[in-house]
Coordinates of C-alpha atoms in Angstrom, one line a residue:
Chain P
M825 CA -74.4 -24.5 116.5
V826 CA -72.7 -21.8 116.3
E827 CA -75.3 -20.1 114.4
R828 CA -77.9 -21.3 116.8
A829 CA -76.4 -21.1 120.1
L830 CA -73.2 -19.5 120.3
V831 CA -73.9 -16.2 118.0
P832 CA -77.5 -15.5 120.3
Y833 CA -75.4 -16.7 123.6
A834 CA -72.6 -13.9 122.7
R835 CA -75.3 -11.3 122.1
L836 CA -77.0 -12.2 125.5
A837 CA -74.0 -12.0 127.7
W838 CA -72.7 -8.8 126.0
A839 CA -76.3 -6.9 126.6
W840 CA -75.7 -8.1 130.4
C841 CA -72.4 -7.2 130.2
R842 CA -73.2 -3.3 128.9
A843 CA -76.4 -3.5 131.1
L844 CA -73.7 -4.0 134.2
A845 CA -71.3 -1.4 132.7
Q846 CA -73.6 1.5 133.7
Y847 CA -72.5 1.0 137.7
P848 CA -68.8 0.6 137.4
V849 CA -68.0 1.2 140.8
S850 CA -70.5 -1.4 141.8
L851 CA -68.9 -3.8 139.2
V852 CA -65.5 -3.5 140.7
L853 CA -66.6 -3.5 144.2
L854 CA -68.8 -6.3 143.5
T855 CA -65.7 -8.2 141.7
L856 CA -63.1 -7.7 144.6
A857 CA -65.8 -9.3 147.1
Q858 CA -65.9 -12.0 144.7
L859 CA -62.2 -12.6 144.6
G860 CA -62.4 -12.7 148.5
A861 CA -64.6 -15.0 148.8
T862 CA -62.7 -17.4 146.3
G863 CA -59.5 -16.0 147.7
V864 CA -60.1 -17.2 151.5
E865 CA -60.3 -21.1 150.2
L866 CA -56.4 -20.5 148.8
L867 CA -55.7 -18.9 152.0
A868 CA -57.0 -22.4 153.5
L869 CA -55.1 -24.4 151.9
L870 CA -51.9 -22.2 152.2
F871 CA -52.3 -22.3 156.2
V872 CA -52.7 -26.2 155.9
F873 CA -49.5 -26.3 154.2
G874 CA -47.9 -24.1 156.8
H875 CA -48.4 -26.8 159.2
V876 CA -47.3 -30.1 157.2
D877 CA -44.7 -30.8 153.6
A878 CA -47.2 -32.9 152.5
L879 CA -50.8 -33.9 152.0
A880 CA -51.2 -37.9 151.1
G881 CA -48.1 -37.4 149.0
F882 CA -49.0 -34.4 147.3
T883 CA -46.2 -31.5 147.9
L884 CA -47.5 -27.4 148.1
H885 CA -47.1 -26.6 144.3
E886 CA -48.0 -30.4 143.4
A887 CA -51.6 -29.4 145.5
L888 CA -52.0 -25.9 144.1
L889 CA -51.7 -27.6 140.8
V890 CA -54.9 -29.6 141.7
Y891 CA -56.2 -26.4 143.5
G892 CA -55.7 -23.9 140.1
L893 CA -56.9 -26.6 138.1
T894 CA -60.4 -27.2 139.9
G895 CA -60.8 -23.5 140.4
T896 CA -59.9 -22.5 137.0
A897 CA -62.3 -24.8 135.5
F898 CA -65.5 -24.9 138.1
W899 CA -65.3 -20.6 138.1
L900 CA -65.4 -20.6 134.2
A901 CA -68.3 -22.9 134.1
D902 CA -69.7 -20.6 136.6
L903 CA -69.1 -17.6 134.6
L904 CA -70.1 -19.3 131.5
M905 CA -73.2 -21.6 133.0
G906 CA -74.1 -20.7 136.9
S907 CA -77.3 -18.7 136.3
V908 CA -78.6 -22.1 135.2
E909 CA -79.2 -22.6 138.7
R910 CA -82.4 -20.5 139.0
L911 CA -84.3 -22.3 136.7
G912 CA -86.7 -23.2 139.7
E913 CA -87.3 -19.3 140.1
H914 CA -87.6 -18.7 136.5
I915 CA -90.3 -21.9 136.3
R916 CA -92.0 -20.4 139.5
T917 CA -92.1 -16.9 138.5
G918 CA -92.7 -17.4 135.2
S919 CA -90.1 -15.4 133.0
F920 CA -89.3 -19.2 132.1
D921 CA -92.5 -19.1 129.8
T922 CA -91.0 -15.6 128.3
M923 CA -88.4 -17.6 127.2
L924 CA -89.8 -20.6 125.5
V925 CA -91.8 -18.2 123.0
R926 CA -88.6 -16.5 121.7
P927 CA -87.0 -18.4 119.0
V928 CA -83.7 -19.0 120.7
S929 CA -83.1 -21.8 122.6
P930 CA -83.9 -21.4 126.0
L931 CA -81.0 -23.0 127.8
V932 CA -79.0 -20.4 126.0
Q933 CA -81.7 -17.5 127.7
L934 CA -81.3 -19.1 130.7
A935 CA -77.2 -19.4 130.8
T936 CA -76.8 -15.9 129.8
D937 CA -79.8 -14.4 132.0
E938 CA -77.7 -11.8 134.3
F939 CA -74.3 -12.6 132.8
S940 CA -71.6 -11.2 134.9
P941 CA -68.2 -10.4 134.3
R942 CA -67.3 -10.2 138.0
R943 CA -67.8 -13.7 138.5
L944 CA -64.4 -13.7 137.2
G945 CA -63.3 -12.7 140.2
K946 CA -63.8 -15.8 141.3
N947 CA -61.2 -17.0 138.7
V948 CA -58.6 -14.7 140.1
P949 CA -56.7 -16.8 143.0
S950 CA -57.1 -20.2 141.0
A951 CA -55.5 -18.5 138.1
V952 CA -52.8 -17.1 140.3
A953 CA -52.4 -20.8 141.8
L954 CA -52.5 -22.5 139.0
A955 CA -49.7 -19.9 137.4
T956 CA -47.4 -20.4 140.5
A957 CA -47.6 -24.2 140.7
L958 CA -46.9 -24.6 136.6
G959 CA -43.8 -22.1 137.3
A960 CA -42.7 -24.1 140.6
L961 CA -42.9 -27.6 139.4
D962 CA -40.6 -29.6 137.4
I963 CA -42.4 -30.4 134.6
D964 CA -41.3 -32.2 131.5
W965 CA -43.1 -29.4 129.1
T966 CA -43.2 -31.7 125.9
P967 CA -45.6 -29.9 123.0
G968 CA -47.6 -32.3 123.3
R969 CA -48.2 -32.1 127.4
A970 CA -48.6 -28.4 126.6
A971 CA -51.5 -28.8 124.3
M972 CA -52.7 -31.5 126.6
L973 CA -52.9 -28.8 129.5
V974 CA -55.2 -26.5 127.4
V975 CA -57.3 -29.9 126.3
L976 CA -57.6 -30.9 129.9
V977 CA -58.7 -26.7 131.4
V978 CA -61.2 -27.3 128.4
S979 CA -62.5 -30.8 129.6
G980 CA -62.6 -29.7 133.4
T981 CA -64.9 -26.4 132.2
A982 CA -67.1 -28.6 130.1
I983 CA -67.1 -32.0 133.2
C984 CA -68.2 -28.4 135.4
C985 CA -70.8 -27.1 133.0
A986 CA -72.6 -30.7 132.4
L987 CA -72.9 -30.5 136.5
W988 CA -74.4 -27.2 136.6
V989 CA -77.3 -28.0 133.7
L990 CA -78.2 -31.6 135.3
G991 CA -78.1 -29.7 139.0
A992 CA -80.3 -27.1 137.2
C993 CA -82.4 -30.3 135.3
V994 CA -83.9 -31.5 138.8
Q995 CA -85.8 -28.0 139.5
F996 CA -88.0 -29.1 136.2
F997 CA -89.3 -31.7 138.7
V998 CA -88.9 -30.1 141.7
T999 CA -88.3 -26.5 141.9
E1000 CA -87.3 -26.1 145.5
A1001 CA -84.1 -28.1 144.6
R1002 CA -82.1 -25.8 144.0
E1003 CA -79.8 -26.3 147.1
L1004 CA -79.9 -29.9 146.1
A1005 CA -78.0 -28.7 143.2
N1006 CA -75.2 -26.6 145.0
A1007 CA -74.7 -29.6 146.8
L1008 CA -73.4 -31.1 143.2
T1009 CA -71.8 -28.2 142.0
Y1010 CA -70.3 -25.8 144.4
G1011 CA -70.2 -29.6 147.1
G1012 CA -68.0 -31.3 144.0
S1013 CA -65.6 -28.4 143.3
A1014 CA -65.1 -27.8 147.2
L1015 CA -64.0 -31.6 147.4
S1016 CA -62.3 -32.0 144.3
E1017 CA -60.2 -28.4 145.3
Y1018 CA -57.7 -31.1 147.2
P1019 CA -55.9 -34.1 145.9
L1020 CA -58.6 -36.9 146.4
A1021 CA -55.9 -38.6 147.5
I1022 CA -56.5 -37.1 150.7
Y1023 CA -60.1 -38.4 151.5
G1024 CA -59.4 -42.6 151.0
H1025 CA -60.5 -45.0 148.5
G1026 CA -64.4 -44.5 149.0
V1027 CA -64.8 -40.8 148.2
A1028 CA -61.9 -41.2 145.4
R1029 CA -63.8 -44.0 143.4
A1030 CA -67.5 -42.3 143.8
A1031 CA -65.6 -39.1 142.9
T1032 CA -64.1 -41.0 139.7
F1033 CA -67.0 -43.3 138.8
L1034 CA -70.3 -41.7 140.2
V1035 CA -70.1 -38.0 139.8
P1036 CA -67.1 -37.6 137.6
L1037 CA -65.2 -34.9 139.5
A1038 CA -61.9 -36.8 139.6
F1039 CA -61.4 -35.9 135.7
I1040 CA -61.6 -32.1 136.7
S1041 CA -58.4 -32.0 138.3
Y1042 CA -57.1 -34.7 140.2
Q1043 CA -56.5 -37.0 137.0
P1044 CA -55.2 -34.2 135.0
A1045 CA -52.9 -33.3 137.7
L1046 CA -51.2 -36.8 138.0
Y1047 CA -51.0 -36.8 134.1
L1048 CA -49.0 -33.2 134.2
L1049 CA -46.5 -34.4 137.1
D1050 CA -46.3 -37.9 135.3
R1051 CA -46.5 -39.6 138.8
P1052 CA -48.5 -42.7 139.6
D1053 CA -51.8 -42.6 141.7
P1054 CA -51.2 -43.0 145.1
L1055 CA -54.5 -45.0 145.5
G1056 CA -53.6 -46.8 143.0
M1057 CA -56.5 -46.8 140.6
W1058 CA -56.2 -47.5 136.8
P1059 CA -52.9 -46.1 135.3
H1060 CA -54.8 -44.7 131.7
L1061 CA -57.6 -43.2 133.8
R1062 CA -55.5 -40.2 133.7
Y1063 CA -56.1 -39.9 129.8
A1064 CA -59.8 -40.0 129.9
S1065 CA -61.3 -36.4 130.7
P1066 CA -62.0 -35.4 127.2
V1067 CA -63.6 -38.5 126.7
V1068 CA -65.4 -38.1 130.4
A1069 CA -66.5 -34.5 128.8
V1070 CA -68.2 -35.6 126.0
L1071 CA -70.4 -37.9 127.5
L1072 CA -71.4 -36.3 130.6
C1073 CA -72.3 -33.3 127.9
A1074 CA -74.7 -35.3 126.4
L1075 CA -76.0 -36.7 129.1
A1076 CA -76.8 -33.3 130.3
A1077 CA -78.3 -32.4 127.1
A1078 CA -80.2 -35.5 127.0
A1079 CA -81.4 -34.3 130.7
W1080 CA -82.2 -31.1 129.7
R1081 CA -84.6 -32.2 126.9
T1082 CA -86.0 -34.9 128.9
G1083 CA -87.0 -32.1 131.6
L1084 CA -87.9 -29.3 128.9
R1085 CA -90.3 -32.2 127.7
H1086 CA -91.4 -32.9 131.4
Y1087 CA -92.1 -29.0 132.0
R1088 CA -94.0 -28.5 128.4
S1089 CA -96.2 -31.6 129.6
T1090 CA -97.0 -30.1 133.3
G1091 CA -96.4 -26.3 132.7
S1092 CA -96.6 -25.0 136.1
Chain L
M445 CA -90.7 -22.3 106.7
T446 CA -94.1 -23.8 105.4
S447 CA -95.9 -21.4 103.1
V448 CA -99.7 -21.1 104.5
P449 CA -102.3 -19.9 101.6
L450 CA -104.6 -16.7 103.0
T451 CA -107.5 -18.9 103.5
T452 CA -105.8 -21.6 106.3
P453 CA -107.0 -20.2 109.6
V454 CA -104.0 -18.6 112.0
I455 CA -105.2 -20.7 114.6
D456 CA -107.2 -24.1 114.3
A457 CA -107.7 -25.9 117.4
R458 CA -110.0 -28.7 117.4
G459 CA -111.3 -30.6 120.3
L460 CA -108.4 -29.3 122.4
G461 CA -107.9 -30.7 126.1
R462 CA -105.5 -30.7 128.8
D463 CA -105.6 -32.4 131.8
F464 CA -103.2 -31.9 135.0
T465 CA -102.5 -35.1 137.3
R466 CA -102.8 -33.3 140.8
V467 CA -100.9 -34.9 143.5
S468 CA -102.3 -34.6 147.1
G469 CA -102.3 -36.6 150.9
P470 CA -99.4 -37.9 152.5
L471 CA -96.0 -38.8 151.1
L472 CA -97.1 -42.6 151.7
R473 CA -100.5 -42.0 150.9
R474 CA -100.2 -39.8 147.4
R475 CA -103.3 -40.0 145.8
R476 CA -103.0 -38.5 142.3
E477 CA -106.2 -37.3 140.4
R478 CA -106.3 -36.1 137.0
V479 CA -107.8 -32.7 136.7
N480 CA -109.4 -31.2 133.1
A481 CA -108.1 -28.0 133.0
V482 CA -109.4 -27.1 129.7
H483 CA -111.8 -29.7 127.7
D484 CA -113.0 -29.9 123.9
V485 CA -112.1 -27.0 123.3
T486 CA -112.8 -25.8 119.0
F487 CA -112.4 -22.5 117.2
S488 CA -110.5 -21.3 114.9
V489 CA -109.6 -17.8 113.5
A490 CA -109.1 -16.2 110.8
P491 CA -106.4 -14.2 109.0
G492 CA -106.9 -10.6 110.2
E493 CA -109.4 -11.3 112.8
I494 CA -109.2 -9.7 116.7
I495 CA -110.6 -12.5 119.0
G496 CA -111.3 -11.4 122.6
Y497 CA -110.6 -14.9 124.8
L498 CA -112.7 -14.4 128.0
G499 CA -113.1 -16.2 131.0
P500 CA -113.1 -15.7 134.4
N501 CA -110.0 -16.5 136.9
G502 CA -108.9 -20.0 136.4
A503 CA -111.2 -20.9 133.9
G504 CA -108.6 -22.6 131.5
K505 CA -107.8 -19.1 129.8
S506 CA -103.7 -19.5 130.3
T507 CA -103.5 -22.9 129.6
T508 CA -104.9 -22.7 126.3
M509 CA -102.6 -19.7 125.8
K510 CA -99.9 -21.9 126.7
M511 CA -100.7 -24.2 124.2
L512 CA -101.4 -21.9 121.2
T513 CA -97.6 -20.6 122.0
G514 CA -96.3 -24.3 122.4
I515 CA -95.2 -23.8 126.2
L516 CA -97.4 -26.6 127.1
S517 CA -97.7 -29.8 125.1
P518 CA -101.9 -30.8 125.1
S519 CA -103.3 -33.5 126.0
H520 CA -106.5 -34.0 123.7
G521 CA -107.0 -32.6 120.1
R522 CA -104.9 -31.0 117.9
V523 CA -104.3 -27.3 117.1
R524 CA -102.4 -25.9 114.3
V525 CA -101.4 -22.2 114.9
C526 CA -99.9 -20.2 111.2
G527 CA -100.2 -23.9 110.2
L528 CA -97.5 -25.1 112.9
E529 CA -97.9 -27.5 115.6
P530 CA -96.9 -25.2 118.5
S531 CA -95.7 -28.0 121.1
R532 CA -93.7 -29.9 118.1
Q533 CA -92.4 -26.5 116.4
R534 CA -92.3 -24.3 119.2
T535 CA -89.5 -22.5 118.3
L536 CA -89.9 -22.1 114.3
L537 CA -93.4 -21.0 115.3
A538 CA -91.5 -18.2 117.8
G539 CA -90.0 -16.6 115.1
R540 CA -93.9 -16.0 113.7
I541 CA -95.7 -14.8 116.4
G542 CA -95.6 -12.1 119.0
V543 CA -96.5 -12.8 122.4
V544 CA -97.1 -10.3 125.4
F545 CA -97.5 -10.8 128.5
G546 CA -99.5 -7.7 130.5
Q547 CA -98.2 -8.6 134.2
R548 CA -94.4 -9.5 133.1
T549 CA -91.7 -7.9 130.7
T550 CA -89.5 -9.7 127.8
L551 CA -87.3 -6.7 128.0
W552 CA -84.2 -6.6 129.7
W553 CA -84.4 -4.2 133.2
D554 CA -81.5 -2.8 133.0
L555 CA -80.8 -2.2 129.5
P556 CA -81.7 1.1 127.5
L557 CA -85.2 0.3 125.7
R558 CA -83.4 0.9 122.4
D559 CA -80.9 -1.6 123.3
S560 CA -83.4 -4.0 124.7
L561 CA -85.0 -3.7 121.1
A562 CA -82.0 -4.2 119.2
L563 CA -81.2 -7.6 121.4
T564 CA -84.5 -8.4 120.2
R565 CA -83.3 -8.3 116.4
H566 CA -80.8 -10.4 117.4
L567 CA -83.0 -13.1 118.6
Y568 CA -85.2 -13.2 115.8
R569 CA -82.9 -12.6 113.2
V570 CA -84.4 -9.8 111.4
P571 CA -82.2 -7.9 109.1
A572 CA -81.2 -5.0 110.3
A573 CA -83.1 -2.6 107.2
D574 CA -86.1 -4.5 108.2
H575 CA -85.5 -3.7 111.7
A576 CA -84.2 0.0 111.0
A577 CA -87.6 0.6 109.2
R578 CA -90.0 -1.7 111.6
L579 CA -88.1 0.5 114.6
A580 CA -89.0 3.8 112.9
E581 CA -92.5 3.0 112.3
L582 CA -93.4 1.6 115.6
T583 CA -91.3 4.8 117.0
E584 CA -93.8 6.9 115.2
L585 CA -97.2 5.1 115.9
L586 CA -96.7 4.2 119.9
E587 CA -94.6 7.5 120.7
L588 CA -91.5 5.8 121.8
G589 CA -89.1 8.6 120.9
P590 CA -88.9 10.4 124.3
F591 CA -87.8 7.1 126.4
L592 CA -85.9 4.8 123.8
A593 CA -82.7 6.0 125.7
T594 CA -84.4 5.5 129.0
P595 CA -83.5 2.2 131.2
V596 CA -86.4 0.0 130.8
R597 CA -86.5 -0.1 134.5
Q598 CA -87.1 3.6 135.0
L599 CA -90.5 3.2 132.4
S600 CA -93.8 3.8 133.2
L601 CA -95.9 0.9 133.2
G602 CA -97.5 2.2 130.2
Q603 CA -94.1 3.0 128.6
R604 CA -93.3 -0.4 129.2
M605 CA -96.1 -2.1 127.9
R606 CA -95.7 -0.2 124.4
G607 CA -92.2 -1.2 124.7
D608 CA -92.9 -4.6 124.7
L609 CA -95.6 -4.2 122.0
T610 CA -92.7 -3.2 120.2
A611 CA -90.3 -5.9 121.0
A612 CA -93.2 -8.4 120.2
L613 CA -93.8 -6.7 116.6
L614 CA -90.2 -6.1 115.6
H615 CA -90.2 -9.6 113.4
A616 CA -93.6 -8.6 111.7
P617 CA -95.5 -11.3 113.1
E618 CA -98.1 -12.8 111.3
L619 CA -100.1 -13.2 115.3
L620 CA -100.0 -11.3 118.1
V621 CA -101.4 -13.1 121.0
L622 CA -101.8 -10.7 124.2
D623 CA -102.4 -11.7 127.9
E624 CA -103.9 -9.3 129.7
P625 CA -102.4 -5.9 127.7
T626 CA -104.2 -3.0 129.7
I627 CA -103.9 -4.1 132.9
G628 CA -102.8 -1.9 135.6
L629 CA -102.7 1.1 132.9
D630 CA -104.5 4.5 133.2
V631 CA -107.0 5.5 130.8
V632 CA -105.0 7.5 128.6
S633 CA -102.1 4.4 128.1
K634 CA -105.3 1.8 127.5
S635 CA -106.9 3.8 125.0
A636 CA -103.8 4.5 122.9
I637 CA -102.6 1.0 123.6
R638 CA -106.2 0.0 121.8
E639 CA -105.8 2.4 119.0
F640 CA -102.7 1.1 117.9
L641 CA -103.6 -2.7 118.0
L642 CA -107.0 -1.2 115.7
R643 CA -104.7 0.5 113.3
L644 CA -102.4 -2.7 113.3
N645 CA -105.1 -4.6 112.7
T646 CA -106.6 -3.0 109.7
E647 CA -103.6 -1.6 108.4
Q648 CA -101.2 -4.4 108.6
G649 CA -103.6 -7.0 108.8
T650 CA -102.5 -8.8 111.9
T651 CA -104.3 -11.1 113.2
I652 CA -104.8 -10.2 117.2
L653 CA -105.8 -13.1 120.3
L654 CA -106.2 -11.4 123.8
T655 CA -107.1 -12.2 126.8
T656 CA -108.7 -9.5 128.9
H657 CA -110.7 -8.5 132.2
D658 CA -111.2 -5.4 130.6
L659 CA -114.4 -4.8 129.0
G660 CA -113.6 -1.8 127.7
D661 CA -110.8 -3.6 125.4
V662 CA -113.2 -6.2 124.5
E663 CA -115.5 -3.6 123.4
R664 CA -113.1 -1.4 121.7
L665 CA -111.4 -4.0 120.1
C666 CA -113.4 -7.4 119.0
R667 CA -115.9 -8.3 116.9
R668 CA -115.9 -11.2 118.0
V669 CA -115.1 -13.1 121.3
V670 CA -114.6 -16.8 122.2
V671 CA -115.7 -17.4 126.1
I672 CA -114.5 -19.8 128.1
D673 CA -115.7 -21.0 131.6
H674 CA -114.7 -24.5 134.0
G675 CA -112.4 -25.5 131.0
S676 CA -114.9 -25.2 128.2
L677 CA -116.2 -23.3 125.5
A678 CA -119.6 -21.4 126.7
F679 CA -119.8 -19.2 123.8
D680 CA -118.1 -18.0 120.4
G681 CA -119.5 -15.4 118.4
D682 CA -120.4 -11.6 118.0
L683 CA -120.1 -9.2 120.9
A684 CA -123.5 -8.0 120.2
R685 CA -124.6 -11.4 120.7
L686 CA -122.9 -11.8 124.1
R687 CA -124.7 -8.6 124.9
A688 CA -127.7 -9.8 123.7
T689 CA -127.8 -13.0 125.4
A690 CA -126.3 -11.9 128.7
P691 CA -127.5 -8.9 129.5
T692 CA -125.5 -6.7 132.1
P693 CA -126.2 -3.4 133.6
R694 CA -124.0 -1.1 134.7
T695 CA -123.8 -0.5 138.8
L696 CA -124.5 3.2 140.3
V697 CA -122.8 3.1 143.5
V698 CA -124.7 6.0 145.7
D699 CA -122.7 7.3 148.9
L700 CA -126.1 9.1 151.0
A701 CA -125.4 11.1 153.9
G702 CA -127.0 8.6 156.4
P703 CA -128.9 4.9 156.2
A704 CA -132.2 5.5 154.3
D705 CA -134.6 3.0 152.8
P706 CA -133.4 1.4 149.6
I707 CA -133.8 4.2 146.8
E708 CA -136.8 4.0 144.8
V709 CA -136.5 5.4 141.1
A710 CA -137.3 5.2 137.9
G711 CA -134.7 3.3 135.4
A712 CA -132.8 1.8 137.8
R713 CA -133.4 -1.2 140.8
T714 CA -131.7 -0.5 144.0
V715 CA -130.3 -4.5 144.6
R716 CA -128.0 -4.1 147.8
V717 CA -127.7 -1.7 150.8
E718 CA -125.3 -1.5 153.4
G719 CA -125.6 1.4 156.0
P720 CA -125.7 4.7 153.8
R721 CA -124.1 2.8 150.7
Q722 CA -126.5 1.6 148.3
W723 CA -125.8 -0.6 144.9
L724 CA -128.6 0.5 142.1
E725 CA -128.7 -1.7 138.3
L726 CA -129.2 0.3 135.7
S727 CA -131.5 -0.2 133.1
A728 CA -132.0 3.6 131.7
N729 CA -129.3 6.6 130.7
P730 CA -127.2 6.9 133.6
A731 CA -127.3 10.5 133.5
E732 CA -130.9 10.3 134.3
V733 CA -131.0 8.3 137.3
I734 CA -128.1 10.4 138.4
A735 CA -130.4 13.4 138.5
A736 CA -133.1 11.5 139.7
V737 CA -131.4 10.2 142.8
A738 CA -129.6 13.6 143.7
G739 CA -133.0 15.2 142.9
A740 CA -134.7 12.9 146.0
H741 CA -132.0 12.6 148.4
S742 CA -128.8 14.0 149.7
V743 CA -126.3 12.2 148.2
A744 CA -122.3 12.4 149.4
D745 CA -120.9 10.4 146.7
L746 CA -121.2 8.5 143.6
T747 CA -119.6 6.1 141.5
L748 CA -120.9 4.3 138.2
R749 CA -119.5 1.2 137.6
E750 CA -118.8 -0.8 134.2
P751 CA -119.3 -4.4 134.6
D752 CA -115.9 -6.8 134.3
I753 CA -116.2 -9.8 132.3
E754 CA -116.9 -12.0 135.2
D755 CA -120.1 -10.3 135.7
V756 CA -121.0 -10.6 131.8
V757 CA -119.8 -14.5 131.9
A758 CA -121.5 -15.4 135.4
R759 CA -124.9 -14.1 133.0
L760 CA -124.0 -15.9 130.4
Y761 CA -123.7 -18.9 132.5
S762 CA -126.8 -18.5 134.5
S763 CA -129.0 -17.5 131.8
G764 CA -127.3 -20.2 129.0
R765 CA -128.5 -23.1 132.1
A766 CA -132.1 -21.3 132.6
A767 CA -132.4 -20.6 128.8
A768 CA -130.7 -22.8 126.3
G769 CA -130.3 -25.6 128.8
A770 CA -126.0 -26.0 127.1
P771 CA -123.7 -23.6 126.3
R772 CA -124.1 -21.8 123.0
R773 CA -121.4 -22.6 120.2
E774 CA -121.1 -21.1 116.6
D775 CA -118.5 -23.6 115.4
P776 CA -119.4 -26.7 115.3
V777 CA -117.4 -29.3 116.9
S778 CA -115.8 -31.7 115.0
G779 CA -112.9 -34.9 115.8

């Protein structure tokens, strides 16, 4: 795993970073542009709280915690795996074939294609929101809870990575399905930027059991805040994020292998 | 890694076939039909051979290439490349073959060529000392020196192709698979690439399989050619025998000062007339025919056109049908 996936990943990602470093001004400007794009979403949240004191029982800082957890996980996953959404394009142009004749996993090659540190710009607003929320909220910081914060962020990131890969796998079957994949990834992240409680039971259940978005930020936030779920869902769900992450990653890996087998038996 | 005795063929395809399902018609009344892209292809390539895999567009060349490199799984028959089953052992095979697609690069667009090649070393896990020695050798042979520090996007097509060849050869593959390696190149670059491939083959014994539309590539490089047409093997044998089976004359295109009757000179036959332009099929030395035409007519321009693969294959096919009644094959088909 380390030698076959992580080392080539790091090599390829680093090569792209070096290529981008040839245009430092462009890199800085684009990073700022990305920062602006996600910053607007944060402003929208703050604007809402300019008019109300709480959303479905969540105060400004509690909502910022949810926003910060989602943004951190989703944009880290976007940095690491976001490029897989261009699978359909690579299949159409034939560059996916060139990936298949190299002795490195095509998923690693696809994920690192045009790897860009400028995407870190998207992480800035959510990092600020997360830091602000963690500083302002009265959280009972035991060593276990502090360690759990790291585990939850890693799990959330893994869930988002799995969603990116699942979205890409659809393109093995329908190469023009990028927008469909985006509905899952970008749509899912936009949904889980707010506490799920504001959408009511139907949406919250779908986002828990159908597409497990609830485990990116909502359930982890309930755990950190040590408060009951206003929707009254099973209280132990808040510990489930790491398990959901492992299961979803396994599902994504299986989907990738199935898609690859399908590709190699049809060609395009 | 499996060890392969020298007598084992580098490529061994037996009854290789590939079907595609074509879906057509409106959504509710979809019709699915099986299309046979490659049918019952049998050939084998011994270590150290250079094989031209030829055929018109859509004949099944790419499909075969994809099955040999593991990009596509075959529907029928079996194939072994370097003793491995490409579709099941694709990653392992990738470390033992080099693949160059003439129309797309495997180099990183924004990286200097040197960095692209260094990255390739890591992907193929070539030890640093081997890489350095091999790169020095290839740099000299392909004259990469002047543009090693240039980003790939700034390279000319010929330079880029030399870079791509280097990338495909740094891990010292046993087999080099080339898909249209000289497409779009100027005469000098084409010649440089051909001479390099010949040296690679004679000095290092690298087996080479190439597809091309350029008869010049075939004449300079391939003693043996395999022709595929409509998905089936149409010819497998010496280039000389292909020529004898399907003699394909060169064409002289003559632009006269004005429209005229078909030109009549010794050693040529006028096959087409369009206003002032006439097409002559040559059967004698072009210089003599040109002299004769220029002596008898007022000529504005002359072009000598080499036959391309399509012409040869078209001839092969019509003569094969008329004479032998069936495509010729040297290797017996088994399985």
